[in-house]
């Protein structure tokens, strides 16, 4: 039974590790590090959204509306200036011309800033990719295997990339000798070897010679909690990046309307728009930095030991892995503070998740309340449901059934009252 249970845990970790690696791939796409392919052309997802033909058509329509708004705000500024004289009419008209000219210039600068930010972000990711060649899921798996857990001592030997021979045995290598980064074909039997079991799932003999890792020495206490925490943290980070994409499209389309207010507020709205655009564009930097720092430190954690105490070594590794994963969500806030931008931008994804969860729970409570109003509430003392809308209906139907059918009679001529019994059951329901 023990072997069967441990293999179930390994199946769980394999599934979680696959999810972690999948979310990490989405993270690279939404942050702009990796490109997408549309009609055979590769480009950044953000630039594809902003540069889409439909979005551009909408922008030109909003630009025309913005031009009309410029004249309206200019007239308001002139009327306002008649009451409180602060500017001349020529100054207000000059603001109007600057506003219309800036509608195009600001958009060009926004495109250039986003494109340049993505290029820099890609180079930062390349600079970080000097550590382990393993994925995050593979690193969590590797961190759970001590040198003593490898069946063959040669499996613990690492190459120049820091990848052990045992990991190559588990995941395999490509034609260039590089370790595969997918989990296809990785099963508990491939890792722990095949055991012959009886109907009680008890191993009745030792595994075959294909065993790579000793099943009883694999540290699930590191692998499972770390995989769960990492999957949750990365998913929240991806949600923040997805929200960033839509926000930047929103910022792009609203730019003409924001610039049209220049004659009446001297650029106060534009200043707020500019700070938000910078904050949203650079929001991905904090996440990319924190994730990559975590990735390059992960291989070092498995090498750390506390002499004479395996329990303390395991606890220390768990704390380093889990607490390191939790710092990923704080990377956005920290980077925003360094730039002097709004740190609240990075908390919107978590707030959105809480709002969504609250909505789901509210809907569940509403459904439960409707069910109680319809079917009534069960009374543990009487054994019946009370105060339900259909309770009275059941009794009426029971009475009608008894009257119409007259009930069934037994051989002695006694009425069985079938219709009444049905009504009684419906009333209880």
Coordinates of C-alpha atoms in Angstrom, one line a residue:
X1 CA 0.0 0.0 0.0
X2 CA 2.9 2.4 0.7
X3 CA 4.4 2.0 -2.8
X4 CA 1.0 2.6 -4.3
X5 CA 0.4 5.8 -2.2
X6 CA 3.9 7.2 -3.1
X7 CA 3.3 6.7 -6.8
X8 CA 0.0 8.5 -6.5
X9 CA 1.9 11.4 -4.9
X10 CA 4.4 11.3 -7.8
X11 CA 1.6 11.4 -10.3
X12 CA 0.3 14.5 -8.5
X13 CA 3.6 16.2 -8.6
X14 CA 4.1 15.4 -12.3
X15 CA 0.7 17.0 -13.0
X16 CA 1.5 20.1 -11.0
X17 CA 5.0 20.4 -12.6
X18 CA 3.4 20.3 -16.0
X19 CA 1.0 23.0 -15.0
X20 CA 3.9 25.1 -13.6
X21 CA 5.8 24.8 -16.9
X22 CA 2.7 25.6 -19.0
X23 CA 1.9 28.7 -16.9
X24 CA 5.5 29.7 -17.3
X25 CA 5.2 29.5 -21.1
X26 CA 2.1 31.7 -20.9
X27 CA 4.1 34.1 -18.7
X28 CA 6.7 34.5 -21.4
X29 CA 4.1 35.2 -24.0
X30 CA 2.1 37.7 -22.0
X31 CA 5.2 39.5 -20.8
X32 CA 6.4 40.0 -24.3
X33 CA 9.5 37.8 -24.0
X34 CA 8.2 35.2 -26.5
X35 CA 6.3 36.0 -29.7
X36 CA 3.1 34.6 -31.1
X37 CA 2.5 33.6 -34.7
X38 CA -0.4 35.1 -36.6
X39 CA -0.9 34.4 -40.3
X40 CA 2.7 33.1 -40.5
X41 CA 4.1 36.2 -38.9
X42 CA 5.8 36.3 -35.5
X43 CA 5.3 39.4 -33.3
X44 CA 4.7 40.4 -29.7
X45 CA 1.2 39.9 -28.4
X46 CA 0.9 43.4 -27.1
X47 CA 2.0 45.0 -30.4
X48 CA -0.4 42.6 -32.3
X49 CA -3.3 43.9 -30.2
X50 CA -2.5 47.5 -30.5
X51 CA -1.5 47.3 -34.2
X52 CA -4.5 45.2 -35.3
X53 CA -6.5 46.7 -38.2
X54 CA -9.7 46.8 -36.2
X55 CA -8.1 48.6 -33.3
X56 CA -6.5 51.1 -35.6
X57 CA -9.9 51.8 -37.3
X58 CA -11.4 52.4 -33.9
X59 CA -8.5 54.7 -33.0
X60 CA -9.1 56.9 -36.1
X61 CA -12.8 57.1 -35.2
X62 CA -12.0 58.2 -31.7
X63 CA -9.4 60.6 -33.0
X64 CA -12.1 62.4 -35.1
X65 CA -14.2 62.6 -31.9
X66 CA -11.2 63.9 -30.0
X67 CA -10.8 66.7 -32.6
X68 CA -14.4 67.8 -32.0
X69 CA -13.8 67.6 -28.3
X70 CA -10.8 70.0 -28.7
X71 CA -13.1 72.7 -30.1
X72 CA -15.6 72.1 -27.3
X73 CA -13.0 72.3 -24.6
X74 CA -11.4 75.4 -26.2
X75 CA -14.8 77.2 -26.2
X76 CA -15.2 76.2 -22.5
X77 CA -11.7 77.5 -21.7
X78 CA -12.5 80.8 -23.5
X79 CA -15.8 81.2 -21.6
X80 CA -14.1 80.3 -18.3
X81 CA -11.3 82.8 -19.0
X82 CA -13.9 85.6 -19.3
X83 CA -14.9 85.1 -15.7
X84 CA -11.4 84.5 -14.3
X85 CA -8.9 86.1 -16.6
X86 CA -5.7 84.0 -16.5
X87 CA -4.7 83.6 -20.1
X88 CA -5.2 85.4 -23.4
X89 CA -7.3 84.0 -26.2
X90 CA -4.2 83.5 -28.3
X91 CA -2.7 81.3 -25.5
X92 CA -5.8 79.2 -25.4
X93 CA -5.8 78.8 -29.2
X94 CA -2.2 77.8 -29.0
X95 CA -3.1 75.1 -26.5
X96 CA -5.8 73.9 -29.0
X97 CA -3.2 73.5 -31.8
X98 CA -0.8 71.7 -29.5
X99 CA -3.6 69.4 -28.4
X100 CA -4.5 68.4 -32.0
X101 CA -0.8 68.0 -32.9
X102 CA -0.1 65.9 -29.8
X103 CA -2.8 63.4 -30.6
X104 CA -0.6 61.9 -33.3
X105 CA 2.8 62.5 -31.7
X106 CA 1.8 60.9 -28.4
X107 CA 0.6 57.8 -30.1
X108 CA 3.8 57.5 -32.1
X109 CA 5.8 57.9 -28.9
X110 CA 3.6 55.3 -27.1
X111 CA 4.3 52.7 -29.9
X112 CA 8.0 53.5 -29.7
X113 CA 8.1 53.2 -26.0
X114 CA 6.3 49.9 -25.9
X115 CA 8.5 48.5 -28.7
X116 CA 11.6 49.6 -27.0
X117 CA 10.5 48.3 -23.6
X118 CA 9.8 44.9 -25.1
X119 CA 13.2 44.8 -26.8
X120 CA 14.9 45.7 -23.5
X121 CA 12.8 43.1 -21.6
X122 CA 13.8 40.4 -24.1
X123 CA 17.5 41.2 -23.6
X124 CA 17.1 41.1 -19.9
X125 CA 15.6 37.7 -20.1
X126 CA 18.5 36.5 -22.4
X127 CA 21.0 37.9 -19.8
X128 CA 19.3 35.9 -17.1
X129 CA 19.3 32.7 -19.1
X130 CA 22.9 31.9 -18.0
X131 CA 21.8 29.5 -15.2
X132 CA 20.2 26.1 -15.3
X133 CA 18.8 24.7 -18.6
X134 CA 16.0 23.0 -16.7
X135 CA 12.4 24.3 -16.5
X136 CA 11.0 25.5 -13.2
X137 CA 9.0 22.2 -12.9
X138 CA 12.1 20.2 -13.5
X139 CA 14.1 22.2 -11.0
X140 CA 11.4 21.6 -8.3
X141 CA 11.6 17.9 -9.1
X142 CA 15.4 17.9 -9.0
X143 CA 15.4 19.8 -5.7
X144 CA 13.4 17.0 -4.1
X145 CA 16.1 14.4 -5.0
X146 CA 19.1 14.2 -2.7
X147 CA 22.3 12.6 -3.8
X148 CA 21.5 9.5 -1.7
X149 CA 18.1 9.1 -3.5
X150 CA 19.8 8.3 -6.8
X151 CA 20.0 4.5 -7.1
X152 CA 23.2 4.7 -9.1
X153 CA 25.9 7.1 -7.6
X154 CA 26.9 8.1 -11.1
X155 CA 23.4 9.6 -11.6
X156 CA 24.3 12.4 -9.1
X157 CA 27.2 13.5 -11.3
X158 CA 26.4 16.8 -13.0
X159 CA 27.7 18.1 -16.4
X160 CA 29.0 21.6 -17.2
X161 CA 25.4 22.9 -17.3
X162 CA 24.7 21.7 -13.8
X163 CA 22.3 18.9 -14.9
X164 CA 22.7 15.5 -13.2
X165 CA 23.0 12.3 -15.2
X166 CA 19.9 11.1 -13.3
X167 CA 17.8 13.9 -14.7
X168 CA 18.9 13.0 -18.2
X169 CA 17.8 9.5 -17.5
X170 CA 14.4 10.6 -16.4
X171 CA 13.7 13.2 -19.1
X172 CA 15.9 12.0 -21.9
X173 CA 18.0 14.1 -24.2
X174 CA 17.7 15.4 -27.8
X175 CA 20.0 14.7 -30.7
X176 CA 22.3 17.5 -29.4
X177 CA 22.6 15.9 -26.0
X178 CA 20.4 18.6 -24.3
X179 CA 17.9 17.5 -21.8
X180 CA 14.3 17.5 -22.9
X181 CA 12.1 20.1 -21.3
X182 CA 8.8 18.3 -21.5
X183 CA 7.2 15.7 -19.3
X184 CA 6.1 13.3 -22.0
X185 CA 6.7 9.7 -21.0
X186 CA 7.7 10.7 -17.5
X187 CA 5.8 8.4 -15.1
X188 CA 6.3 7.1 -11.6
X189 CA 7.3 3.7 -13.0
X190 CA 10.1 5.3 -15.1
X191 CA 11.3 7.3 -12.0
X192 CA 10.9 4.7 -9.3
X193 CA 11.0 1.5 -11.4
X194 CA 8.2 -1.1 -11.8
X195 CA 7.1 -3.0 -8.7
X196 CA 5.2 -6.2 -8.8
X197 CA 2.2 -5.8 -6.5
X198 CA -0.7 -7.9 -5.3
X199 CA -4.3 -6.9 -5.0
X200 CA -3.6 -5.0 -1.7
X201 CA -1.1 -2.8 -3.6
X202 CA 1.8 -4.1 -1.5
X203 CA 5.1 -4.6 -3.2
X204 CA 6.1 -8.3 -2.9
X205 CA 9.5 -7.9 -4.5
X206 CA 12.1 -5.2 -5.3
X207 CA 11.7 -3.1 -8.4
X208 CA 13.3 -4.1 -11.7
X209 CA 16.7 -2.7 -12.7
X210 CA 15.1 0.3 -14.4
X211 CA 14.8 2.1 -11.1
X212 CA 16.4 5.6 -11.2
X213 CA 15.3 7.1 -7.9
X214 CA 14.7 5.3 -4.6
X215 CA 11.0 5.8 -3.9
X216 CA 11.5 5.9 -0.2
X217 CA 14.2 8.6 -0.3
X218 CA 12.4 11.0 -2.6
X219 CA 11.4 14.1 -0.6
X220 CA 7.8 14.8 -1.4
X221 CA 7.8 17.4 1.4
X222 CA 9.8 19.7 -0.9
X223 CA 8.3 18.8 -4.2
X224 CA 4.5 19.0 -3.6
X225 CA 4.2 22.2 -1.5
X226 CA 6.7 24.0 -3.8
X227 CA 4.8 23.0 -7.0
X228 CA 1.5 24.1 -5.6
X229 CA 2.8 27.4 -4.4
X230 CA 4.6 28.1 -7.6
X231 CA 1.6 27.3 -9.8
X232 CA -0.6 29.7 -7.8
X233 CA 2.0 32.5 -7.7
X234 CA 2.8 32.2 -11.5
X235 CA -0.9 32.1 -12.3
X236 CA -1.5 35.4 -10.3
X237 CA 1.4 37.0 -12.1
X238 CA 0.0 35.9 -15.5
X239 CA -3.3 37.4 -14.6
X240 CA -1.6 40.7 -13.9
X241 CA 0.1 40.6 -17.3
X242 CA -3.1 39.8 -19.1
X243 CA -4.8 42.7 -17.4
X244 CA -1.8 44.9 -18.4
X245 CA -2.5 44.0 -22.1
X246 CA -6.1 45.2 -22.0
X247 CA -5.2 48.3 -20.0
X248 CA -2.6 49.3 -22.5
X249 CA -5.1 48.9 -25.4
X250 CA -7.5 51.1 -23.3
X251 CA -4.7 53.7 -22.8
X252 CA -4.0 53.7 -26.5
X253 CA -7.6 54.2 -27.6
X254 CA -8.4 56.9 -25.0
X255 CA -5.3 59.0 -25.8
X256 CA -7.1 61.4 -28.3
X257 CA -9.8 62.1 -25.7
X258 CA -7.3 62.8 -23.0
X259 CA -5.3 65.1 -25.2
X260 CA -8.4 67.0 -26.1
X261 CA -8.6 68.3 -22.5
X262 CA -5.3 70.2 -22.8
X263 CA -6.9 73.7 -23.5
X264 CA -9.0 73.5 -20.3
X265 CA -6.8 71.9 -17.7
X266 CA -3.2 72.7 -19.0
X267 CA -2.3 69.0 -19.3
X268 CA -3.3 67.7 -15.9
X269 CA -5.2 64.8 -17.4
X270 CA -2.4 64.1 -19.8
X271 CA 0.1 63.9 -16.9
X272 CA -2.1 61.3 -15.2
X273 CA -2.4 59.4 -18.5
X274 CA 1.3 59.5 -19.1
X275 CA 2.2 58.1 -15.7
X276 CA -0.3 55.3 -16.0
X277 CA 1.0 54.4 -19.5
X278 CA 4.6 54.2 -18.2
X279 CA 3.5 52.2 -15.1
X280 CA 1.5 49.7 -17.2
X281 CA 4.3 49.3 -19.8
X282 CA 7.0 48.7 -17.2
X283 CA 4.8 46.5 -15.0
X284 CA 6.2 43.4 -16.6
X285 CA 9.8 44.2 -15.7
X286 CA 9.3 43.6 -12.0
X287 CA 7.7 40.2 -12.7
X288 CA 10.4 39.1 -15.2
X289 CA 13.2 40.2 -12.8
X290 CA 11.7 38.3 -9.8
X291 CA 10.9 35.1 -11.8
X292 CA 14.4 35.0 -13.4
X293 CA 16.1 35.7 -10.1
X294 CA 14.2 32.8 -8.6
X295 CA 15.1 30.5 -11.5
X296 CA 18.9 31.2 -11.3
X297 CA 18.8 30.6 -7.5
X298 CA 16.8 27.4 -7.6
X299 CA 19.7 25.1 -8.6
X300 CA 21.8 26.5 -5.8
X301 CA 19.2 25.6 -3.2
X302 CA 19.6 21.8 -3.8
X303 CA 23.3 22.0 -3.1
X304 CA 22.9 23.5 0.4
X305 CA 23.0 21.2 3.4
X306 CA 23.2 21.6 7.2
X307 CA 25.8 19.1 8.5
X308 CA 24.4 16.4 10.8
X309 CA 20.7 17.2 10.3
X310 CA 18.7 16.0 7.4
X311 CA 15.4 17.3 8.9
X312 CA 16.8 20.9 9.1
X313 CA 18.2 20.7 5.6
X314 CA 14.8 19.7 4.3
X315 CA 13.0 22.5 6.2
X316 CA 15.6 25.0 5.1
X317 CA 15.1 24.0 1.4
X318 CA 11.3 24.2 1.8
X319 CA 11.5 27.7 3.2
X320 CA 13.9 28.9 0.5
X321 CA 11.8 27.5 -2.3
X322 CA 8.4 28.6 -1.0
X323 CA 9.4 32.0 0.3
X324 CA 11.3 32.6 -2.9
X325 CA 8.2 31.8 -4.9
X326 CA 6.1 34.2 -2.8
X327 CA 8.6 37.1 -3.7
X328 CA 7.5 36.8 -7.3
X329 CA 4.2 38.6 -6.6
X330 CA 6.1 41.3 -4.7
X331 CA 8.5 41.9 -7.6
X332 CA 5.9 44.1 -9.4
X333 CA 5.3 46.3 -6.3
X334 CA 9.0 46.6 -5.6
X335 CA 10.0 47.6 -9.1
X336 CA 7.1 50.1 -9.3
X337 CA 8.4 51.8 -6.2
X338 CA 11.9 51.9 -7.6
X339 CA 10.5 53.7 -10.7
X340 CA 8.4 56.0 -8.6
X341 CA 5.2 54.8 -10.3
X342 CA 1.9 53.7 -8.9
X343 CA 2.5 50.4 -7.0
X344 CA -1.2 49.8 -6.8
X345 CA -1.2 48.8 -10.5
X346 CA 0.4 45.5 -9.5
X347 CA -2.3 44.6 -7.0
X348 CA -5.1 44.8 -9.5
X349 CA -4.8 41.2 -10.5
X350 CA -5.1 39.9 -6.9
X351 CA -8.0 42.3 -6.3
X352 CA -9.7 41.0 -9.5
X353 CA -9.3 37.4 -8.3
X354 CA -10.8 38.2 -5.0
X355 CA -13.7 40.0 -6.6
X356 CA -14.4 37.1 -9.0
X357 CA -14.3 34.6 -6.1
X358 CA -16.7 36.8 -4.1
X359 CA -19.0 36.9 -7.0
X360 CA -19.0 33.1 -7.4
X361 CA -19.7 32.7 -3.6
X362 CA -22.5 35.3 -3.8
X363 CA -24.1 33.4 -6.7
X364 CA -23.8 30.1 -4.8
X365 CA -25.5 31.7 -1.8
X366 CA -28.3 33.1 -4.0
X367 CA -28.9 29.7 -5.5
X368 CA -29.0 28.1 -2.0
X369 CA -31.5 30.7 -0.8
X370 CA -33.7 30.1 -3.8
X371 CA -33.6 26.4 -3.2
X372 CA -34.7 26.9 0.4
X373 CA -37.5 29.2 -0.6
X374 CA -38.7 26.7 -3.2
X375 CA -38.2 23.4 -1.4
X376 CA -38.2 24.5 2.2
X377 CA -35.7 23.9 4.9
X378 CA -35.1 20.5 6.4
X379 CA -36.1 20.3 10.1
X380 CA -34.0 17.7 11.9
X381 CA -36.5 17.3 14.7
X382 CA -39.6 16.5 12.6
X383 CA -37.7 14.9 9.7
X384 CA -39.6 17.0 7.2
X385 CA -39.0 20.1 5.1
X386 CA -40.9 23.2 6.2
X387 CA -42.0 26.5 4.7
X388 CA -41.3 25.4 1.1
X389 CA -43.4 26.8 -1.7
X390 CA -44.1 23.3 -3.2
X391 CA -44.9 21.7 0.2
X392 CA -48.5 22.9 0.1
X393 CA -48.6 21.9 -3.6
X394 CA -47.7 18.3 -2.7
X395 CA -50.4 18.1 -0.1
X396 CA -53.0 19.5 -2.5
X397 CA -52.0 17.0 -5.2
X398 CA -52.1 14.2 -2.6
X399 CA -55.6 15.1 -1.6
X400 CA -56.7 15.4 -5.2
X401 CA -55.2 12.0 -6.0
X402 CA -57.0 10.4 -3.1
X403 CA -60.4 11.9 -4.1
X404 CA -60.0 11.0 -7.8
X405 CA -58.6 7.5 -7.5
X406 CA -60.4 6.6 -4.3
X407 CA -57.2 4.8 -3.3
X408 CA -56.5 1.1 -3.8
X409 CA -58.4 -1.5 -1.8
X410 CA -57.0 -4.7 -0.4
X411 CA -58.8 -8.0 -0.3
X412 CA -60.6 -7.1 2.9
X413 CA -62.0 -3.9 1.2
X414 CA -59.7 -1.4 3.1
X415 CA -58.6 1.7 1.2
X416 CA -54.8 1.9 0.8
X417 CA -54.9 5.6 0.0
X418 CA -52.3 5.6 -2.7
X419 CA -52.9 9.2 -3.7
X420 CA -52.6 10.4 -0.2
X421 CA -49.4 8.6 0.2
X422 CA -48.0 10.3 -2.9
X423 CA -49.1 13.6 -1.6
X424 CA -47.5 13.0 1.7
X425 CA -44.2 12.1 0.1
X426 CA -44.4 15.2 -2.1
X427 CA -45.2 17.3 1.0
X428 CA -42.1 15.9 2.8
X429 CA -40.0 16.8 -0.3

